[in-house]
């Protein structure tokens, strides 16, 4: 049996397809065909069409919910999901796909009610099917369609009948369309969005587009109505604005003012309900009034430059895949708003249409992207790339047309994007020309147009901070990617945005504040979109039934790209990562600047004043609140600044005094309750006091055996007990379980990234140097009155590099036990280090470690290039909550600038070194080596020991998994460091 011919055609489909049109609310009848269908999977496309016959017996077929993906929720019965980032999971032979092509057949009957209109047309709508599908109704073929994330409608007027009907759909996993859908995500076949039967009256509204604008307090509408003469007169009403407009014929329809209207912006998402009444139908559109324009190199809405604090958002759920759930989507967007996200790039396809309704309602700037990516051709130098092949032109144009037409009424959409990582070529230029002709009021974006031949904004991925700065600097002659000097000059005349930056894979990203600072300073720069919003983990189980979130390779894929799909600011189980908290702190809409006895409060919002916020303050002494109150402030206009005096009392003679100020919601919103904090800052009011010097012990002599110093017990120079609790340490630790960024093989070769070795990851360098397998040689143990000193040489096998560690324990007059650790590396270490610290092992002794309390930064982790969300205070946490369960275990949980730590019966006080640098701490249940060896959290061994790390320094995080390395200021080069700690037991 031959493979169907349409599986080798590049066109977007054929049959009774109808023109793309807007998605609006209508009072015309609709019938959902969602539900349980009968399903059969064949391993090949060479399957008989006999199942389309009404008499076919499908009783042996399995039940299958629609919408769903057949590879999810079926215990592997119908195959498994597969993840690739760039590579096609089939031979690159466009437009052909292999005969081994999983093909799913769906059947169900449905009843057309007696009240269904006999006049007019009946359409059959599919909102999303991956990847190509063929449809029959009552035994007759309807048509073939592709475009997995794009709506498709068929005219079935002549085939549908009153009473019972049979619909049959054949879905091929692979098709010519698959070459255009090589997005970085799971391959998930099936009917995964809604299927609906639509009654379309002859005298109804086939399509409506309410182009809107706003200027100087007034709005306007330029309507486009597609309807037959029988539909007229047509009346448009906006009750809130007392607007009623009636047109007697199509020739009467035209632009008109609506008078005073509140504008729509992402900060003030004011929507108006508009009804359009025709003879046979009433449609409803929620619209907003805003004007989008580019003025010089500024991207503006309603006359003001905007900055995108955005996220790239895939549709993904650990159990449903891309099947839409409105409650989950609303919660998703509400979380974005709570974390100061103001923009969404719909990577890399149009989302479910209801998501855009939510974006209109809650307030987001949206860059809507077409369902297009051909990234797999890059490895071959873009040879045979469809983007420049005339045979694919119609398919490209079909995709952009259906993208724009469906969603053109949404005020949240301020830019159209042609797609992602599809090279460049004439077909993309044709798409852009079509959009410019159809919608001249919204700019066109496409990152791959590096020279700016057919797009309106300059866009880049993962440009470093210096490169971003050079792009935004007037007069800069620094070369731009792929551009001649003339082309670079042209690109610098356009607004610039980072369509992807700050790759949020695992622990990270770092340097968010550096990007924000350069965007603040250079108005050509308009922010960007973090890659990406959430992890794509799929909930699965081990053979023993242990649940975990699977990634590439966990489903026996032939080829895969590992955990590169776990690169979100939100974990698969909906938990925000520390990176998201850092993002919220960096882009917060209110900025506080302290100067002497005043604080300047800047409203960084472009359109909204601060009437919706309450400003408060509190003073803490050594982490304990001693005073607080609310600032009496008039509303600060958008972009405005006001100055307030600081409370000057309550500064103690000893200890630390910190003033905290914050801006919180004054009332409930649709996305957060009153009291939710949008912005905060701290100011150190501590009076400067010099550290009293202490004499160092003298009269050292060789020692051994058992030594007791206060609460500490030592054997052979090694600590064995503190306050009666078994302890081992301190042990030098230079290794950390590599983060995903540490594992990134940098290709950056720029002076500002001189710590990178292109093509070699930091993790590989660290393993090569043996930092994960250090050995220790005790050189000497010495004793003095009330003191103990050890000298240890630490080095990996097969290495001449070493570190000399001197540890001095001293019993102080007040009974506390002080530890001073001096770390001195030998010269010539060739790589940055992950950390410089010491480790203490804390066996459980049959119990478990109680909650951990500390005075320092928190409540979440912080690292050298990711600490804007950290604040100084007293915090409490369970041991489990101190670290993050990333999908691939890695370094996490470090908290900088420790002052005091209570663990069990022991209190540890951390002292700054001579340069004022305080150490940080981490407590985990596993060693870095154990964490590094595990591919998933459930693979970590059971542990009856806790490990306390006190780090003089940690290497930064960066974004090297897909982007720039750690900035040199935050890179940890081998160096001598000092750690000073004091121990006592409050219970004694």
XYZ file of C-alpha atoms in Angstrom, residues 852-855 898-903 906-910 921-923 948-950:
21
model
C 17.766 25.822 60.534
C 17.838 29.422 61.735
C 20.192 32.068 60.489
C 20.922 35.763 60.486
C 26.194 34.906 56.906
C 26.246 36.462 60.372
C 24.862 33.727 62.591
C 23.648 30.161 62.101
C 21.887 27.851 64.540
C 21.872 24.135 63.743
C 25.343 24.726 68.037
C 25.438 28.421 67.199
C 27.944 29.530 64.576
C 28.920 33.162 64.194
C 30.652 34.198 60.975
C 26.607 28.857 53.940
C 24.858 25.834 52.470
C 23.338 22.871 54.289
C 27.348 22.193 56.258
C 29.460 24.236 53.839
C 30.929 27.564 54.828
